[in-house]
PDB file of C-alpha atoms in Angstrom:
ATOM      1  CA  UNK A  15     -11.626  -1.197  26.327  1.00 60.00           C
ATOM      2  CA  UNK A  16      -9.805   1.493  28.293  1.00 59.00           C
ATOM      3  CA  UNK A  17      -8.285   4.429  26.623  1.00 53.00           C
ATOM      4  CA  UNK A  18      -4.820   5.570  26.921  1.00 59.00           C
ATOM      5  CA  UNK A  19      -4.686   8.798  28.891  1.00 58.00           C
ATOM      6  CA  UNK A  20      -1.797  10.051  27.435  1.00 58.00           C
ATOM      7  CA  UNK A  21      -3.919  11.115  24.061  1.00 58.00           C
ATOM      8  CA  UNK A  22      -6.217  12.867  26.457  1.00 59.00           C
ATOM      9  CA  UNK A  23      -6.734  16.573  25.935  1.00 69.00           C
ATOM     10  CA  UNK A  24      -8.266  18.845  28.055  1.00 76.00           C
ATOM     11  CA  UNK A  25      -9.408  22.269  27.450  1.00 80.00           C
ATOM     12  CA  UNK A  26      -6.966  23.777  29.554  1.00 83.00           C
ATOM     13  CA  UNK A  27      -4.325  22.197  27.799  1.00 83.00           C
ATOM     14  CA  UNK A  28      -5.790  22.953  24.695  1.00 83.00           C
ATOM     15  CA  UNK A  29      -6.137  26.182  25.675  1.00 85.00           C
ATOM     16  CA  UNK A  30      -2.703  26.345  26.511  1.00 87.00           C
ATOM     17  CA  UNK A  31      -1.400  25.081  23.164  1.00 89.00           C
ATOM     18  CA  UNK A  32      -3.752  27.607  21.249  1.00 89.00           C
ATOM     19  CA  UNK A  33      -1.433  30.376  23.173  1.00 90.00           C
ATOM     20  CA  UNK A  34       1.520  28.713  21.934  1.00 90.00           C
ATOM     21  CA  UNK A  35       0.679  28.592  18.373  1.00 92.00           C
ATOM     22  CA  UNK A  36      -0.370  32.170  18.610  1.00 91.00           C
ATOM     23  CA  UNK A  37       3.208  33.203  19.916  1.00 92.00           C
ATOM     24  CA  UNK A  38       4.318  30.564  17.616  1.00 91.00           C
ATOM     25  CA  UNK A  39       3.152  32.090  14.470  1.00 90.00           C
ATOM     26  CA  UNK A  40       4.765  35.429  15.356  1.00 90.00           C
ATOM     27  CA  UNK A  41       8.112  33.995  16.563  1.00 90.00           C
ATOM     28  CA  UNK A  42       9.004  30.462  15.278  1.00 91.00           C
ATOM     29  CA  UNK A  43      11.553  30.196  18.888  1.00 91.00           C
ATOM     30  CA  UNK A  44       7.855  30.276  20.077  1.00 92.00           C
ATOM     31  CA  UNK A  45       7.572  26.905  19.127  1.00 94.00           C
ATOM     32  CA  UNK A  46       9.127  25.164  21.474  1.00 95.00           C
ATOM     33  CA  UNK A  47       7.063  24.158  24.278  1.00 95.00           C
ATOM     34  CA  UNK A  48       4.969  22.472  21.382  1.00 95.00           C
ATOM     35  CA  UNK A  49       8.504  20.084  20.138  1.00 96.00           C
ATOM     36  CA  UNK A  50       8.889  19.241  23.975  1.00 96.00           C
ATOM     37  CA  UNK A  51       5.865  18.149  24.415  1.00 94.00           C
ATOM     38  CA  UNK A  52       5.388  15.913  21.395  1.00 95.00           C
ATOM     39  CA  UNK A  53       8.415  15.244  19.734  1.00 97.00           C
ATOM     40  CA  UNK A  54       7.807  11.725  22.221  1.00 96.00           C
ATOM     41  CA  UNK A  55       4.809  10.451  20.630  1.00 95.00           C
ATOM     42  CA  UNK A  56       4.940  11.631  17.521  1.00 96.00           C
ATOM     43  CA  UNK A  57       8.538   9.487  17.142  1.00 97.00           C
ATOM     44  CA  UNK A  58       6.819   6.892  18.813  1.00 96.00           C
ATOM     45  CA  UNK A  59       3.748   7.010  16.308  1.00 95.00           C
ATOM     46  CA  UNK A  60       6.215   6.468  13.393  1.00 96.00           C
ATOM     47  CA  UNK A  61       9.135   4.364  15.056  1.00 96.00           C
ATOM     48  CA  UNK A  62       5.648   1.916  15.799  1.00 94.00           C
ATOM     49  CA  UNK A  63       5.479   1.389  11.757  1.00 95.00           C
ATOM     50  CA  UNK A  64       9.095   1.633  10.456  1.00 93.00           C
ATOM     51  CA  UNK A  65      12.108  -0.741  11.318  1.00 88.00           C
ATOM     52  CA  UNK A  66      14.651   1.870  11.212  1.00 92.00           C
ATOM     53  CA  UNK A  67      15.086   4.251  14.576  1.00 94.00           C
ATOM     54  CA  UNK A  68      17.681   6.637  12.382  1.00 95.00           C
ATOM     55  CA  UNK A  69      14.833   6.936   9.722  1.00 95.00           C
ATOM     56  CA  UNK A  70      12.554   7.475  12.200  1.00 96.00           C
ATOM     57  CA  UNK A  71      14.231  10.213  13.826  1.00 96.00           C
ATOM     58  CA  UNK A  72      14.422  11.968  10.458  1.00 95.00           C
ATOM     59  CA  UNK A  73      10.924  11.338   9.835  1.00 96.00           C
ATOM     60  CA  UNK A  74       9.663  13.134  12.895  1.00 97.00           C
ATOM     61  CA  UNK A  75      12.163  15.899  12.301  1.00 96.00           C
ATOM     62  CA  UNK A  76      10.717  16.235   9.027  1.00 95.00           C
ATOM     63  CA  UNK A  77       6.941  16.384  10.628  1.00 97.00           C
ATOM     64  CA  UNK A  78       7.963  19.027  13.121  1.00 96.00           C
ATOM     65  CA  UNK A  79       9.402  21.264  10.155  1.00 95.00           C
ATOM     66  CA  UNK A  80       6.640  21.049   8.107  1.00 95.00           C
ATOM     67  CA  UNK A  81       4.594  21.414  11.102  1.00 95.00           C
ATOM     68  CA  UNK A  82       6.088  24.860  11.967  1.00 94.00           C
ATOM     69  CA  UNK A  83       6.522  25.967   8.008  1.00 92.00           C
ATOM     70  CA  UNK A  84       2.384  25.485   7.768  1.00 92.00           C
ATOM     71  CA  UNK A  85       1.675  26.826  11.346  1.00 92.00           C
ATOM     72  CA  UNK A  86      -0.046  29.853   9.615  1.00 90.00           C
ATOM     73  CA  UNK A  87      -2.196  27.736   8.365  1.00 89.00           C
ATOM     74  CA  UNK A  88      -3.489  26.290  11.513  1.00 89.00           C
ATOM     75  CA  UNK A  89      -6.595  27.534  12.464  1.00 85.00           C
ATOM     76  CA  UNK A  90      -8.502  25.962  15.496  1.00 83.00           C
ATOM     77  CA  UNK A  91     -11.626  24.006  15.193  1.00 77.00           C
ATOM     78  CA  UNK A  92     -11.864  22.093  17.900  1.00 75.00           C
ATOM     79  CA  UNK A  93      -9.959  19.525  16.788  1.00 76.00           C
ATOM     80  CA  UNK A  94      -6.523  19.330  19.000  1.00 83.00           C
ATOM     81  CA  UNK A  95      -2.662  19.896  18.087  1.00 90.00           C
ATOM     82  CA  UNK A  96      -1.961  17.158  18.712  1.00 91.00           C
ATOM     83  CA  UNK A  97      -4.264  15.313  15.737  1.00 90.00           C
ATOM     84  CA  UNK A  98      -3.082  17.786  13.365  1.00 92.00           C
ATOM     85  CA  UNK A  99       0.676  16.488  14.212  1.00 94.00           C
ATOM     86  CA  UNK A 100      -0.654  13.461  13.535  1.00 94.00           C
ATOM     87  CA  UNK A 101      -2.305  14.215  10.185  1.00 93.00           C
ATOM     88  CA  UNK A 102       1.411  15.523   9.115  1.00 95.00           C
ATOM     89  CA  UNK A 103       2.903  12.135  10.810  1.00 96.00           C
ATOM     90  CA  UNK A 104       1.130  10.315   9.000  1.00 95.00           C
ATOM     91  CA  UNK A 105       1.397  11.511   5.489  1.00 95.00           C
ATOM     92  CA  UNK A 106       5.190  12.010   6.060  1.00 96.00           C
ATOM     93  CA  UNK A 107       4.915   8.472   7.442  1.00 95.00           C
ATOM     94  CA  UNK A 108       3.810   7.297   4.130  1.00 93.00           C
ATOM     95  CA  UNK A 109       5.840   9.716   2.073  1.00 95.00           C
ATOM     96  CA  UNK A 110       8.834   7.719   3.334  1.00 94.00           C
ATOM     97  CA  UNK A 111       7.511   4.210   2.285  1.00 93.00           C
ATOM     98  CA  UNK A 112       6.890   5.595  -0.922  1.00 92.00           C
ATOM     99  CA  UNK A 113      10.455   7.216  -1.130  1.00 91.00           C
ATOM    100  CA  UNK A 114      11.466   3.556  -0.825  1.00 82.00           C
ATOM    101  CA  UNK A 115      13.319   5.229   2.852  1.00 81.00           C
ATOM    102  CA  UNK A 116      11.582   2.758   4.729  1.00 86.00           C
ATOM    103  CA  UNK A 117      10.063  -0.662   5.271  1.00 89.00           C
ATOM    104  CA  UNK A 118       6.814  -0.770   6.618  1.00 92.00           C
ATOM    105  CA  UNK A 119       6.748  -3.003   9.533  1.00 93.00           C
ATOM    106  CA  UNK A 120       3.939  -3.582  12.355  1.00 93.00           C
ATOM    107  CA  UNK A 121       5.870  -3.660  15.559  1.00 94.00           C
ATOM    108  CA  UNK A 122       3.189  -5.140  18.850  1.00 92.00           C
ATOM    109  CA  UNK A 123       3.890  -6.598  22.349  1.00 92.00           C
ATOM    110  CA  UNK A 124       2.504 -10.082  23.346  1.00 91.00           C
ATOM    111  CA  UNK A 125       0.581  -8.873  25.816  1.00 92.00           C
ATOM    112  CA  UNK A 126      -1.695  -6.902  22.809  1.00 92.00           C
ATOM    113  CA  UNK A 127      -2.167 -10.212  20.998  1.00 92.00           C
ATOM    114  CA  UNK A 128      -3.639 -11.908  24.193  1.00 92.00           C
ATOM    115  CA  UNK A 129      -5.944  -8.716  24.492  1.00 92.00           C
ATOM    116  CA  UNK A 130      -7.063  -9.109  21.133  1.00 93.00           C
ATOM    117  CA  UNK A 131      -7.285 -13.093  21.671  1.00 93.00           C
ATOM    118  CA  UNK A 132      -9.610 -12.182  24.608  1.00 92.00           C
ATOM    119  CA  UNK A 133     -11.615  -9.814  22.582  1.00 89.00           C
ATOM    120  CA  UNK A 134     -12.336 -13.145  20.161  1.00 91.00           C
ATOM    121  CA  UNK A 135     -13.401 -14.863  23.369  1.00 91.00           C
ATOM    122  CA  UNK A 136     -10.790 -17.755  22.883  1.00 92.00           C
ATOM    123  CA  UNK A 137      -8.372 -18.957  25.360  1.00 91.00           C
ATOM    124  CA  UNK A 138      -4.491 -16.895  25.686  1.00 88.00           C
ATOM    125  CA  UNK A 139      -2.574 -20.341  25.017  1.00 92.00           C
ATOM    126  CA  UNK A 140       0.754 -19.888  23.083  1.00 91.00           C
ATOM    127  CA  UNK A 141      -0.950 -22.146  20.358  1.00 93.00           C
ATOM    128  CA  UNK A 142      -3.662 -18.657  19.607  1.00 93.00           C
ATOM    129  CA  UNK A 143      -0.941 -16.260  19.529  1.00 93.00           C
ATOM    130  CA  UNK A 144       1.111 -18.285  16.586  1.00 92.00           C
ATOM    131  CA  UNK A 145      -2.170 -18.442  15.135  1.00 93.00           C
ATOM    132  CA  UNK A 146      -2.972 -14.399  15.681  1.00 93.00           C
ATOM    133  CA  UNK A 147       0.222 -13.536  14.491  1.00 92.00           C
ATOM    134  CA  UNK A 148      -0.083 -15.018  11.130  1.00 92.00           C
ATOM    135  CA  UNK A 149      -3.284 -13.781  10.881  1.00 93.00           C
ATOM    136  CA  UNK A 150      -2.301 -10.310  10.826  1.00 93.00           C
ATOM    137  CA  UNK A 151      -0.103 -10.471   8.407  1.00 90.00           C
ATOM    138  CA  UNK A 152      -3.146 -11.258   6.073  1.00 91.00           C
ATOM    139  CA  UNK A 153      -4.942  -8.069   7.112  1.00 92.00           C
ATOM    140  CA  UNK A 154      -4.631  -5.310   4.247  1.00 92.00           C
ATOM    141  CA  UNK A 155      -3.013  -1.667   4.734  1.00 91.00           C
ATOM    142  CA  UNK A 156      -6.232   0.374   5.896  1.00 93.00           C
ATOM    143  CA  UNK A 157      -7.329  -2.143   8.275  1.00 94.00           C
ATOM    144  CA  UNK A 158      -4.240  -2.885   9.759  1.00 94.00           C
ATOM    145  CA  UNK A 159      -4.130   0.963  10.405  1.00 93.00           C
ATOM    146  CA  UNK A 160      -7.316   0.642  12.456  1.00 95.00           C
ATOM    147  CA  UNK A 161      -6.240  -1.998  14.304  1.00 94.00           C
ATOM    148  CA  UNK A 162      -2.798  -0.070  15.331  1.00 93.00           C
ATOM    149  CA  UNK A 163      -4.430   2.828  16.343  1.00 94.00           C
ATOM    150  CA  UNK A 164      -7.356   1.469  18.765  1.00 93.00           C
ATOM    151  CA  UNK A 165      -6.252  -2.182  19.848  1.00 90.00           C
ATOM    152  CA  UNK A 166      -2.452  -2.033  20.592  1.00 89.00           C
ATOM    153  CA  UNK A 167      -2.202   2.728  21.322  1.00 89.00           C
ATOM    154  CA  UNK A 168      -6.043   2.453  22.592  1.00 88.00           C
ATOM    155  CA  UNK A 169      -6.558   5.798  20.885  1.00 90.00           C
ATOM    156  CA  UNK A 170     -10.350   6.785  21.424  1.00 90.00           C
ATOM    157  CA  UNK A 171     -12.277   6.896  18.266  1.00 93.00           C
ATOM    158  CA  UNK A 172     -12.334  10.663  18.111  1.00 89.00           C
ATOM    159  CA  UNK A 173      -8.719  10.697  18.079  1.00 89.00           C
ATOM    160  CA  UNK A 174      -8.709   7.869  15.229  1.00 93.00           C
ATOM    161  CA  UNK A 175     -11.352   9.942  12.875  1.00 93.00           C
ATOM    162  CA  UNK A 176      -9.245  13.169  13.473  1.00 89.00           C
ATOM    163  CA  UNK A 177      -5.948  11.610  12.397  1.00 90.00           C
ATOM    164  CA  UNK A 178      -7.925   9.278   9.473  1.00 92.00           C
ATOM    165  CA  UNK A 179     -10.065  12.269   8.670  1.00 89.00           C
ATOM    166  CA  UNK A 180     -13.255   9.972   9.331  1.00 93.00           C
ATOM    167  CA  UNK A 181     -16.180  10.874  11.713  1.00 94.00           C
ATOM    168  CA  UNK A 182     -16.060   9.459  15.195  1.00 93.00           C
ATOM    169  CA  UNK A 183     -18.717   7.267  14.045  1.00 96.00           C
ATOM    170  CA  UNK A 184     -17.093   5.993  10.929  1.00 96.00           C
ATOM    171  CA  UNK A 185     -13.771   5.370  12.740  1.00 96.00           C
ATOM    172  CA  UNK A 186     -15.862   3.224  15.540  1.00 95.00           C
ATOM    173  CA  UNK A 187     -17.724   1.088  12.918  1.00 97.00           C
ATOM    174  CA  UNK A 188     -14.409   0.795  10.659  1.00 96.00           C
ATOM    175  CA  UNK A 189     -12.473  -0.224  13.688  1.00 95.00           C
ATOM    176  CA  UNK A 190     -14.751  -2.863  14.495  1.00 94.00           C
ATOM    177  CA  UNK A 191     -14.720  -3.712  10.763  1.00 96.00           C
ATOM    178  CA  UNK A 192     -11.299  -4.521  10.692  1.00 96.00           C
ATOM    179  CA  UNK A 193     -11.703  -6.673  14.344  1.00 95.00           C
ATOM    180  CA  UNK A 194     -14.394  -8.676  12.856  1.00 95.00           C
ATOM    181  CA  UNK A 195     -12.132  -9.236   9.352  1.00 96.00           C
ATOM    182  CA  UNK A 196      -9.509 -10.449  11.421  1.00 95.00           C
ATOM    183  CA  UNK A 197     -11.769 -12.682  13.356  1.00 95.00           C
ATOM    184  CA  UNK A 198     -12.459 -14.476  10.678  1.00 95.00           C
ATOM    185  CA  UNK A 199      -8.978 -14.790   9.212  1.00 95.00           C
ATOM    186  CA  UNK A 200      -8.209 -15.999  12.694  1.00 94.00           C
ATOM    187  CA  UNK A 201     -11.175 -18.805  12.964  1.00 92.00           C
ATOM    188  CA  UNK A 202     -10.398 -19.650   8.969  1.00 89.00           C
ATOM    189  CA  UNK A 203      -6.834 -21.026   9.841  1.00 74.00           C
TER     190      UNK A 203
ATOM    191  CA  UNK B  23       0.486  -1.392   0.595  1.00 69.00           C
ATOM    192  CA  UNK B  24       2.324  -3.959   1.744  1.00 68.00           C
ATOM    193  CA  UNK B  25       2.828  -4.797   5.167  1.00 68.00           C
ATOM    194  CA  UNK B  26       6.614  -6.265   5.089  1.00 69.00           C
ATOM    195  CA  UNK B  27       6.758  -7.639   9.043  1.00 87.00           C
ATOM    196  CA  UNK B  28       5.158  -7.916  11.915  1.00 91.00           C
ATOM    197  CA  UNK B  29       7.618  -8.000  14.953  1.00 92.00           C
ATOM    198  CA  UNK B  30       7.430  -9.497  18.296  1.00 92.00           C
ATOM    199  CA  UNK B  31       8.364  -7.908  21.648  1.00 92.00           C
ATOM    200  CA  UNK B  32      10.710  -5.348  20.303  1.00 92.00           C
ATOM    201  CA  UNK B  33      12.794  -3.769  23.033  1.00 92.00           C
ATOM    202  CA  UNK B  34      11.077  -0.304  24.079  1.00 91.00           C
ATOM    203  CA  UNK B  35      13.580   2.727  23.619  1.00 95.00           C
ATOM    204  CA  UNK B  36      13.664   5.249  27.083  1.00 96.00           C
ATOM    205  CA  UNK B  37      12.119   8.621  27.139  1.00 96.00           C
ATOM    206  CA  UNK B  38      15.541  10.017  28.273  1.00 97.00           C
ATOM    207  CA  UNK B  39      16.950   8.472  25.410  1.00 97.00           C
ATOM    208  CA  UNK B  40      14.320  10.061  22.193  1.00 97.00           C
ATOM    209  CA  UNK B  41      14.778  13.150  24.483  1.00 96.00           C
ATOM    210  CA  UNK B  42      18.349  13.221  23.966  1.00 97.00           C
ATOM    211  CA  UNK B  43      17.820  13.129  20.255  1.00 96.00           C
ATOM    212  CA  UNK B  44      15.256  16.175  20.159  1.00 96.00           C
ATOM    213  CA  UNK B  45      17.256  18.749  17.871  1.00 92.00           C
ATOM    214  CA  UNK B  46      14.979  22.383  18.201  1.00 94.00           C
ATOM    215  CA  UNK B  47      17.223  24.281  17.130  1.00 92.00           C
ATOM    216  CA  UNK B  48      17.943  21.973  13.988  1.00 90.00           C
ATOM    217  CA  UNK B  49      14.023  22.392  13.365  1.00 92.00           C
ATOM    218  CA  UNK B  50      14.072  26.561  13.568  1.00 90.00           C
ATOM    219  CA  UNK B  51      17.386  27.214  11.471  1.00 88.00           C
ATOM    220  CA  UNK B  52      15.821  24.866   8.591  1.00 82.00           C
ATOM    221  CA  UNK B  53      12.275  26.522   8.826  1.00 76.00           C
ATOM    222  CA  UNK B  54      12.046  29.524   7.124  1.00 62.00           C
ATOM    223  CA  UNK B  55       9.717  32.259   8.545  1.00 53.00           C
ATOM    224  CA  UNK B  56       6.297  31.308   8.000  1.00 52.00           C
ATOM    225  CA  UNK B  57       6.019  32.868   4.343  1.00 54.00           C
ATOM    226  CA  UNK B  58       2.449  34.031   3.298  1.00 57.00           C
ATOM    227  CA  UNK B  59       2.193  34.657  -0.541  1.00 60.00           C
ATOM    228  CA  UNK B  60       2.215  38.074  -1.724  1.00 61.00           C
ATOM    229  CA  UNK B  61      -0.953  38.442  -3.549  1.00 65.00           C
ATOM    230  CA  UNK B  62      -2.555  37.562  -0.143  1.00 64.00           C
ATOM    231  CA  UNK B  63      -0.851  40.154   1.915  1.00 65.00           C
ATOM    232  CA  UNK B  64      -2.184  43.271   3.054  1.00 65.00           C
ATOM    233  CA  UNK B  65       0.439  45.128   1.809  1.00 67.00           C
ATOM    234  CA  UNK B  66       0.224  44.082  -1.389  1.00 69.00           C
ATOM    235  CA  UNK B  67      -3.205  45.184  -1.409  1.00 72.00           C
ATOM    236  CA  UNK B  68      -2.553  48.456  -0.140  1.00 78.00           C
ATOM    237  CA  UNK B  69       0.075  49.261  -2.353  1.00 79.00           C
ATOM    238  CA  UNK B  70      -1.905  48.258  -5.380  1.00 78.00           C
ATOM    239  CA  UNK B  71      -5.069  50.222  -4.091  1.00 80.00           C
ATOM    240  CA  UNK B  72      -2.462  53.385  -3.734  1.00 84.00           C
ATOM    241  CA  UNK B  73      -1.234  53.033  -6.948  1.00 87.00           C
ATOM    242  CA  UNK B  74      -4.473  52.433  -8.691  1.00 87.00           C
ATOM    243  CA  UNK B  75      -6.627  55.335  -6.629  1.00 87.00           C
ATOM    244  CA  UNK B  76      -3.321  57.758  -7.975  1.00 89.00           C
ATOM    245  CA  UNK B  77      -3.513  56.045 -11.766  1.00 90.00           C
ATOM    246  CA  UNK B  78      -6.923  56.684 -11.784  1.00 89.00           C
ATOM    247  CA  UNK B  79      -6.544  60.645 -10.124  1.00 89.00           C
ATOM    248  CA  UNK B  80      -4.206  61.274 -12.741  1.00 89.00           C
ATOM    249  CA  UNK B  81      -6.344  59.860 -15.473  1.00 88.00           C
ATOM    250  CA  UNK B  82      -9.036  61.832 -14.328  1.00 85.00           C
ATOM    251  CA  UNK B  83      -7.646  64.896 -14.137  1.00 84.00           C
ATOM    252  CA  UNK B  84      -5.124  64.355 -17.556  1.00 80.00           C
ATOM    253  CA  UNK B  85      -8.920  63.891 -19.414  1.00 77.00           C
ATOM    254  CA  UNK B  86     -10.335  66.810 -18.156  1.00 75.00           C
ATOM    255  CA  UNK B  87      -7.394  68.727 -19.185  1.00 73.00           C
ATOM    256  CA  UNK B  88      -7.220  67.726 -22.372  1.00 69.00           C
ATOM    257  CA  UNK B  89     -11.289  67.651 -22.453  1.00 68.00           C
ATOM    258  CA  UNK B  90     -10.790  71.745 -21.536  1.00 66.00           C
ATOM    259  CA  UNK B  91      -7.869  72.309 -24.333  1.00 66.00           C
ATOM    260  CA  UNK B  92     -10.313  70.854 -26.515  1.00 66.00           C
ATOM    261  CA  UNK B  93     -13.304  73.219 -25.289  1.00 63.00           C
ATOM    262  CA  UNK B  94     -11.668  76.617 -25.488  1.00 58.00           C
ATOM    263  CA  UNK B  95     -10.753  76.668 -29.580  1.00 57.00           C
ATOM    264  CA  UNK B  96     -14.328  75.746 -30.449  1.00 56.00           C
ATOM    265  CA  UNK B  97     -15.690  78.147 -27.959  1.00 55.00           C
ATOM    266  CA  UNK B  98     -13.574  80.633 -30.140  1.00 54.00           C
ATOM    267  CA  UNK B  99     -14.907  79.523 -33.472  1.00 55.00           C
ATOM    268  CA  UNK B 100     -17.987  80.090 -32.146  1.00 56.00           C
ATOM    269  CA  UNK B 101     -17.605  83.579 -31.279  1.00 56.00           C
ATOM    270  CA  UNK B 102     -16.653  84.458 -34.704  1.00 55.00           C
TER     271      UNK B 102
END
């Protein structure tokens, strides 16, 4: 399975960033360069679970804020910005399904079932995808999260354990986990 | 948690269009400065260790004035 290059970092960029956040620390107007460049996925990373585009612009507002309130706190470790946006998307992603704000909804193109289909090694006939998409709606919370973030973004498994807070290892056998338990809710029906 | 839907070929929104909804300056105004607490700033550390170092000086010094009132009566007993 490919992986989407537009999670890619390279050092350069990170590199980049960490002068940013350095500037950024000192001078919040500093920050940006950082906003431009993910406000984009990081709305897209929530509008992908919620309904509600309104809610999810407030969402991501709310992640940038609390973003640039903790930046102090950043310290670099190798891991990229961009996962630690993600860590804050994803608990303010959660805060708001809590909050009762929003409804959490799994929102995936046809063309991602028929990958997934092909990944089960069964034909793409309209007859599977009925039968895939009632299948996922049996899949519980942590797996469906799994699923999201390496079958339909194609997020490498680095990228998954830095925003789960797994090990690259753990994410890769989880993911495949989850594959395999929809698999068989798939061949059950 | 529950997962409520699953949706179907939702129509994508545009770049141009999220960009058009990017609010900065929204973001700065409602940030305050980054904030670091006050028993973990230098400062605060600095001023305490100045105040201390002089509470201690003073101390010091007040006890061996009083310890050299103290000294010079008996030192006249003792010559009588």
């Amino acid at each position: 399975m490919t992986v989407n290059p537009m999670y890619h970092q390279t050092n350069q960029r990170m590199e980049e960033e960490l002068c940013w956040i350095t500037r950024a620390k000192e001078n919040p107007e500093s920050f940006g360069p950082l906003y431009r460049r993910y406000h984009e996925q990081i709305f897209r990373y929530i509008h992908q679970r919620m309904n509600d585009e309104e809610t999810a612009f407030d969402v991501t507002s709310q992640v940038f804020m609390k973003a640039l309130n903790n930046l102090h706190r950043y310290e670099f470790r190798g891991v990229p910005f961009s996962s630690w946006l993600y860590r804050i998307a994803k608990s303010e992603l959660y805060q708001a399904f809590r909050d009762k704000k929003a409804e959490r909804t799994v929102n995936i193109e046809s063309y991602q079932l028929f990958e997934i289909i092909d990944e089960f090694d069964e034909d793409n006939s309209e007859a599977n995808k009925k039968k895939l998409f009632e299948s996922l709606s049996k899949l519980k919370e942590g797996d469906m999260q799994l699923l999201e973030l390496r079958f339909f973004e194609k997020r490498s498994f680095r990228e998954i354990g830095e925003i789960l807070d797994l090990t690259e290892n753990n994410a890769k056998v989880k993911s495949f986990r989850a594959l395999e338990k929809l698999k068989k809710i798939f061949n059950n029906k | 948690m529950e997962i409520k839907t699953i949706r179907l070929d939702r129509s994508r929104l545009s770049s141009e269009y999220i960009a058009s909804r990017q609010n900065f300056k929204q973001i700065v105004t409602c940030c305050e400065a980054p904030s670091i607490s006050p028993f973990k700033s230098p400062l605060f550390f600095g001023a305490m260790g100045l105040s201390s170092l002089t509470l201690a000086m003073m101390l010091s010094i007040n006890g061996h004035m009083i310890s050299d009132e103290n000294e010079w009566p008996n030192r006249g007993v003792e010559m009588h």
